[in-house]
Amino acid sequence: MSAPATPDTAHHDPGLSRRTLGVPAITFMIIAASAPLTVVAGGVTTSFAVTESQGVPLGFLLIAVILTVFAVGYTAMSRHITNAGAFYAYIAQGLGRPLGVGASLVALVAYNAMQVGIYGLFGFQLSVFLEAKFGFASPWWVWILLCIVVVGVLGVNRVDLSAKVLGVLVALEFVVVIVFDIVAIGTAPEGVSTAAVNPAALFGPSLGIILVFGVAAFMGFEGAAIYGEEAKDPKRTVPRATYAAVAIIGVFYAFSAWAFSVGIGPSQIVEQSQASGPDLMFIFMTDRVGVIFADVMTLLFITSLFAALQAFHNAVARYFYSLGREGVLPAWFSRTSASGAPWAGSVAQTVIALVVVSGFAIVGDGLGAAERMLGETAFLYPVLTMFTWLTNTGAAALVLLMAVIAAAVIGFFRRDRRGLGVWTTVIAPAASGLALLWVFVMILANFQLMLSQAEPDATTFILPGLIFLAAIVGIVWALILRAAKQDIYRQIGHGTEPGAYGTELISVPEPR
């Protein structure tokens, strides 16, 4: 591996932009990653359909509570560690450098899987929409390739440009979903019922499944720390953005899921979700508001996916940057533009997306040709494979990382609580960590269900296996660095730029 960036290269490589992002900008990027319209249209209906429970709205609130408790220790740690590698740096300083490097590769797998997987749904939805409205039939992968270019261009520009684009798209999504909520409550064929917010509907046999399907809606909420080096005031901006995002997401999704059940009718929401899936929201609005508004919603559904693609792309680029800066990956990955954009990491993520999408497209086209010979179609191929496989893998990896982060918080403050109480440094991270670990185990136990498989096949085990493989490879690589390149090993998780981390950490003995 190459050595980390030196002061000489830093002269030509200014690093990430500083004091660029405020609380609203980071909050919008977090919410963009969760894709509000996509969650309400697709996630809510899927949860109702699969769990066959009316406890979905309260499930969102319960997840929000768990993540809020998790954020207590997470944000406390963020006030002492400012690193674009976020999870990687936190775990390296809380549990040791080998686990930190292992976590960094798991994070790369997670964010890349989420980002590339969403491309599958994006290409499918845009292709279907154009054909339905204009009779223009086109391969789903064509639109993905064009989108990759747009996402890549935004990725190599100043981060505040991405923030402004995502802010507009997220605001429009909220407006549309709020209109849907109002129409749904106004329709209420069975009256404005509270059946879906009855605790008995949540705390039953379906609790675990509700949380498994609901937690994916929050993926990306932890991303505030990734932008810490670019925040206007990291010690305040990151915690505020994190709490704001989880509160907004939790309350908004819970309310919209309840409104959905009221609009369709509590006794019909499960059956209708099973029959129509994500189309249920658009069918409902077409019948009650009109085709034009439903078409606008469909377009915003597509832009919602684009916003999530950009948010996860930005996260991957900054992970590559952080790992390249510290020598864990070749120093090339740490290169930034004059505007402070991590262009090398952005290009790397773009290449990964191109390669993976091309692979799925080649296989999909071959499958399509074979099925056409049988009079069938590969219509849902990018959704059933690329989107379903990769996003569920990414969500599982991020839940595991958050559980490990909770343990890292306890390890980090074990030697010096820095004036914080036991609730912040022990109880909150321990409680949330155990809850997240339980959710992760539930995800693994129900992975076949999440992939919509009648019977387990190779992907049922290979996809989650990638998470553990990445962790093992990272740990082994860290041990190799410890034996062969101790100068690089010592700075793992600490950054190399001035001000990248607090000087108060230097005097504290850390895990090896």
PDB file of C-alpha atoms in Angstrom, residues 123-249:
ATOM      1  CA  GLY A 123     -33.466   2.646 -13.774  1.00  0.00           C
ATOM      2  CA  PHE A 124     -36.522   0.409 -13.613  1.00  0.00           C
ATOM      3  CA  GLN A 125     -38.899   3.159 -12.468  1.00  0.00           C
ATOM      4  CA  LEU A 126     -37.704   5.705 -15.028  1.00  0.00           C
ATOM      5  CA  SER A 127     -37.841   3.201 -17.874  1.00  0.00           C
ATOM      6  CA  VAL A 128     -41.382   2.107 -16.936  1.00  0.00           C
ATOM      7  CA  PHE A 129     -42.590   5.702 -16.518  1.00  0.00           C
ATOM      8  CA  LEU A 130     -41.282   6.800 -19.931  1.00  0.00           C
ATOM      9  CA  GLU A 131     -42.832   3.817 -21.644  1.00  0.00           C
ATOM     10  CA  ALA A 132     -46.196   4.294 -19.916  1.00  0.00           C
ATOM     11  CA  LYS A 133     -46.422   8.008 -20.712  1.00  0.00           C
ATOM     12  CA  PHE A 134     -44.665   8.341 -24.053  1.00  0.00           C
ATOM     13  CA  GLY A 135     -44.546   4.805 -25.450  1.00  0.00           C
ATOM     14  CA  PHE A 136     -40.764   5.008 -25.410  1.00  0.00           C
ATOM     15  CA  ALA A 137     -39.367   1.587 -24.543  1.00  0.00           C
ATOM     16  CA  SER A 138     -35.789   1.669 -23.269  1.00  0.00           C
ATOM     17  CA  PRO A 139     -33.445  -0.618 -21.338  1.00  0.00           C
ATOM     18  CA  TRP A 140     -33.388   0.137 -17.619  1.00  0.00           C
ATOM     19  CA  TRP A 141     -29.603   0.219 -17.546  1.00  0.00           C
ATOM     20  CA  VAL A 142     -29.367   3.107 -20.045  1.00  0.00           C
ATOM     21  CA  TRP A 143     -30.884   5.514 -17.516  1.00  0.00           C
ATOM     22  CA  ILE A 144     -28.648   4.193 -14.773  1.00  0.00           C
ATOM     23  CA  LEU A 145     -25.528   4.897 -16.821  1.00  0.00           C
ATOM     24  CA  LEU A 146     -26.700   8.460 -17.488  1.00  0.00           C
ATOM     25  CA  CYS A 147     -27.523   8.907 -13.803  1.00  0.00           C
ATOM     26  CA  ILE A 148     -24.092   7.640 -12.777  1.00  0.00           C
ATOM     27  CA  VAL A 149     -22.566  10.442 -14.845  1.00  0.00           C
ATOM     28  CA  VAL A 150     -24.747  13.110 -13.196  1.00  0.00           C
ATOM     29  CA  VAL A 151     -24.074  11.763  -9.692  1.00  0.00           C
ATOM     30  CA  GLY A 152     -20.354  11.608 -10.467  1.00  0.00           C
ATOM     31  CA  VAL A 153     -20.265  15.215 -11.691  1.00  0.00           C
ATOM     32  CA  LEU A 154     -21.986  16.455  -8.519  1.00  0.00           C
ATOM     33  CA  GLY A 155     -19.647  14.276  -6.457  1.00  0.00           C
ATOM     34  CA  VAL A 156     -16.486  15.983  -7.733  1.00  0.00           C
ATOM     35  CA  ASN A 157     -17.868  19.475  -7.099  1.00  0.00           C
ATOM     36  CA  ARG A 158     -18.233  21.383  -3.847  1.00  0.00           C
ATOM     37  CA  VAL A 159     -20.322  19.519  -1.320  1.00  0.00           C
ATOM     38  CA  ASP A 160     -22.621  22.500  -0.794  1.00  0.00           C
ATOM     39  CA  LEU A 161     -23.748  22.132  -4.420  1.00  0.00           C
ATOM     40  CA  SER A 162     -24.925  18.587  -3.669  1.00  0.00           C
ATOM     41  CA  ALA A 163     -26.513  19.851  -0.471  1.00  0.00           C
ATOM     42  CA  LYS A 164     -28.532  22.490  -2.341  1.00  0.00           C
ATOM     43  CA  VAL A 165     -29.742  20.008  -4.968  1.00  0.00           C
ATOM     44  CA  LEU A 166     -30.701  17.457  -2.319  1.00  0.00           C
ATOM     45  CA  GLY A 167     -32.370  20.133  -0.197  1.00  0.00           C
ATOM     46  CA  VAL A 168     -34.722  21.098  -3.024  1.00  0.00           C
ATOM     47  CA  LEU A 169     -35.570  17.476  -3.854  1.00  0.00           C
ATOM     48  CA  VAL A 170     -36.209  16.521  -0.227  1.00  0.00           C
ATOM     49  CA  ALA A 171     -38.426  19.573   0.302  1.00  0.00           C
ATOM     50  CA  LEU A 172     -40.537  18.608  -2.716  1.00  0.00           C
ATOM     51  CA  GLU A 173     -40.832  15.035  -1.430  1.00  0.00           C
ATOM     52  CA  PHE A 174     -42.111  16.273   1.910  1.00  0.00           C
ATOM     53  CA  VAL A 175     -44.706  18.493   0.235  1.00  0.00           C
ATOM     54  CA  VAL A 176     -46.043  15.620  -1.869  1.00  0.00           C
ATOM     55  CA  VAL A 177     -46.202  13.169   1.041  1.00  0.00           C
ATOM     56  CA  ILE A 178     -47.936  15.770   3.219  1.00  0.00           C
ATOM     57  CA  VAL A 179     -50.539  16.265   0.484  1.00  0.00           C
ATOM     58  CA  PHE A 180     -51.008  12.485   0.374  1.00  0.00           C
ATOM     59  CA  ASP A 181     -51.399  12.377   4.159  1.00  0.00           C
ATOM     60  CA  ILE A 182     -54.057  15.099   4.073  1.00  0.00           C
ATOM     61  CA  VAL A 183     -55.995  13.368   1.288  1.00  0.00           C
ATOM     62  CA  ALA A 184     -55.734  10.002   3.058  1.00  0.00           C
ATOM     63  CA  ILE A 185     -57.035  11.349   6.358  1.00  0.00           C
ATOM     64  CA  GLY A 186     -59.769  13.221   4.520  1.00  0.00           C
ATOM     65  CA  THR A 187     -60.835  10.024   2.730  1.00  0.00           C
ATOM     66  CA  ALA A 188     -60.861   7.663   5.754  1.00  0.00           C
ATOM     67  CA  PRO A 189     -63.375   5.056   4.511  1.00  0.00           C
ATOM     68  CA  GLU A 190     -63.528   3.522   8.006  1.00  0.00           C
ATOM     69  CA  GLY A 191     -63.204   6.781   9.877  1.00  0.00           C
ATOM     70  CA  VAL A 192     -60.083   8.324  11.414  1.00  0.00           C
ATOM     71  CA  SER A 193     -59.098   5.195  13.289  1.00  0.00           C
ATOM     72  CA  THR A 194     -56.340   4.766  15.874  1.00  0.00           C
ATOM     73  CA  ALA A 195     -56.088   1.012  15.256  1.00  0.00           C
ATOM     74  CA  ALA A 196     -52.624   1.354  13.698  1.00  0.00           C
ATOM     75  CA  VAL A 197     -51.262   3.217  16.723  1.00  0.00           C
ATOM     76  CA  ASN A 198     -52.509   0.735  19.298  1.00  0.00           C
ATOM     77  CA  PRO A 199     -49.436  -0.615  21.148  1.00  0.00           C
ATOM     78  CA  ALA A 200     -50.971  -4.098  21.045  1.00  0.00           C
ATOM     79  CA  ALA A 201     -50.543  -4.039  17.252  1.00  0.00           C
ATOM     80  CA  LEU A 202     -46.788  -3.565  17.635  1.00  0.00           C
ATOM     81  CA  PHE A 203     -45.822  -5.617  20.670  1.00  0.00           C
ATOM     82  CA  GLY A 204     -46.816  -9.016  19.365  1.00  0.00           C
ATOM     83  CA  PRO A 205     -45.354 -11.850  17.301  1.00  0.00           C
ATOM     84  CA  SER A 206     -44.600  -9.494  14.397  1.00  0.00           C
ATOM     85  CA  LEU A 207     -42.444  -7.051  16.401  1.00  0.00           C
ATOM     86  CA  GLY A 208     -39.115  -8.366  15.123  1.00  0.00           C
ATOM     87  CA  ILE A 209     -40.219  -8.370  11.478  1.00  0.00           C
ATOM     88  CA  ILE A 210     -41.646  -4.858  11.772  1.00  0.00           C
ATOM     89  CA  LEU A 211     -38.301  -3.562  13.044  1.00  0.00           C
ATOM     90  CA  VAL A 212     -36.364  -5.513  10.408  1.00  0.00           C
ATOM     91  CA  PHE A 213     -38.295  -3.888   7.574  1.00  0.00           C
ATOM     92  CA  GLY A 214     -38.587  -0.497   9.275  1.00  0.00           C
ATOM     93  CA  VAL A 215     -34.941   0.056  10.153  1.00  0.00           C
ATOM     94  CA  ALA A 216     -33.949   0.330   6.470  1.00  0.00           C
ATOM     95  CA  ALA A 217     -35.930   3.584   6.317  1.00  0.00           C
ATOM     96  CA  PHE A 218     -33.415   5.182   8.695  1.00  0.00           C
ATOM     97  CA  MET A 219     -30.255   4.140   6.906  1.00  0.00           C
ATOM     98  CA  GLY A 220     -28.075   7.183   6.385  1.00  0.00           C
ATOM     99  CA  PHE A 221     -29.151   8.907   9.607  1.00  0.00           C
ATOM    100  CA  GLU A 222     -25.684   8.228  11.061  1.00  0.00           C
ATOM    101  CA  GLY A 223     -24.068  10.111   8.166  1.00  0.00           C
ATOM    102  CA  ALA A 224     -23.766  13.499   9.883  1.00  0.00           C
ATOM    103  CA  ALA A 225     -20.373  12.529  11.307  1.00  0.00           C
ATOM    104  CA  ILE A 226     -19.081  11.794   7.793  1.00  0.00           C
ATOM    105  CA  TYR A 227     -19.435  15.513   7.026  1.00  0.00           C
ATOM    106  CA  GLY A 228     -17.825  16.577  10.308  1.00  0.00           C
ATOM    107  CA  GLU A 229     -14.666  17.938   8.676  1.00  0.00           C
ATOM    108  CA  GLU A 230     -16.801  20.058   6.336  1.00  0.00           C
ATOM    109  CA  ALA A 231     -19.239  21.268   9.000  1.00  0.00           C
ATOM    110  CA  LYS A 232     -19.264  24.880  10.103  1.00  0.00           C
ATOM    111  CA  ASP A 233     -18.936  23.850  13.750  1.00  0.00           C
ATOM    112  CA  PRO A 234     -18.399  20.061  14.062  1.00  0.00           C
ATOM    113  CA  LYS A 235     -18.920  19.913  17.820  1.00  0.00           C
ATOM    114  CA  ARG A 236     -22.396  21.411  17.486  1.00  0.00           C
ATOM    115  CA  THR A 237     -23.434  20.857  13.863  1.00  0.00           C
ATOM    116  CA  VAL A 238     -23.023  17.060  13.816  1.00  0.00           C
ATOM    117  CA  PRO A 239     -25.037  16.334  17.003  1.00  0.00           C
ATOM    118  CA  ARG A 240     -27.795  18.775  16.086  1.00  0.00           C
ATOM    119  CA  ALA A 241     -28.118  17.410  12.549  1.00  0.00           C
ATOM    120  CA  THR A 242     -28.180  13.815  13.839  1.00  0.00           C
ATOM    121  CA  TYR A 243     -30.924  14.449  16.391  1.00  0.00           C
ATOM    122  CA  ALA A 244     -32.912  16.584  13.950  1.00  0.00           C
ATOM    123  CA  ALA A 245     -32.751  13.923  11.241  1.00  0.00           C
ATOM    124  CA  VAL A 246     -33.814  10.980  13.406  1.00  0.00           C
ATOM    125  CA  ALA A 247     -36.657  12.993  14.960  1.00  0.00           C
ATOM    126  CA  ILE A 248     -37.958  14.260  11.613  1.00  0.00           C
ATOM    127  CA  ILE A 249     -37.649  10.872   9.931  1.00  0.00           C
TER     128      ILE A 249
END
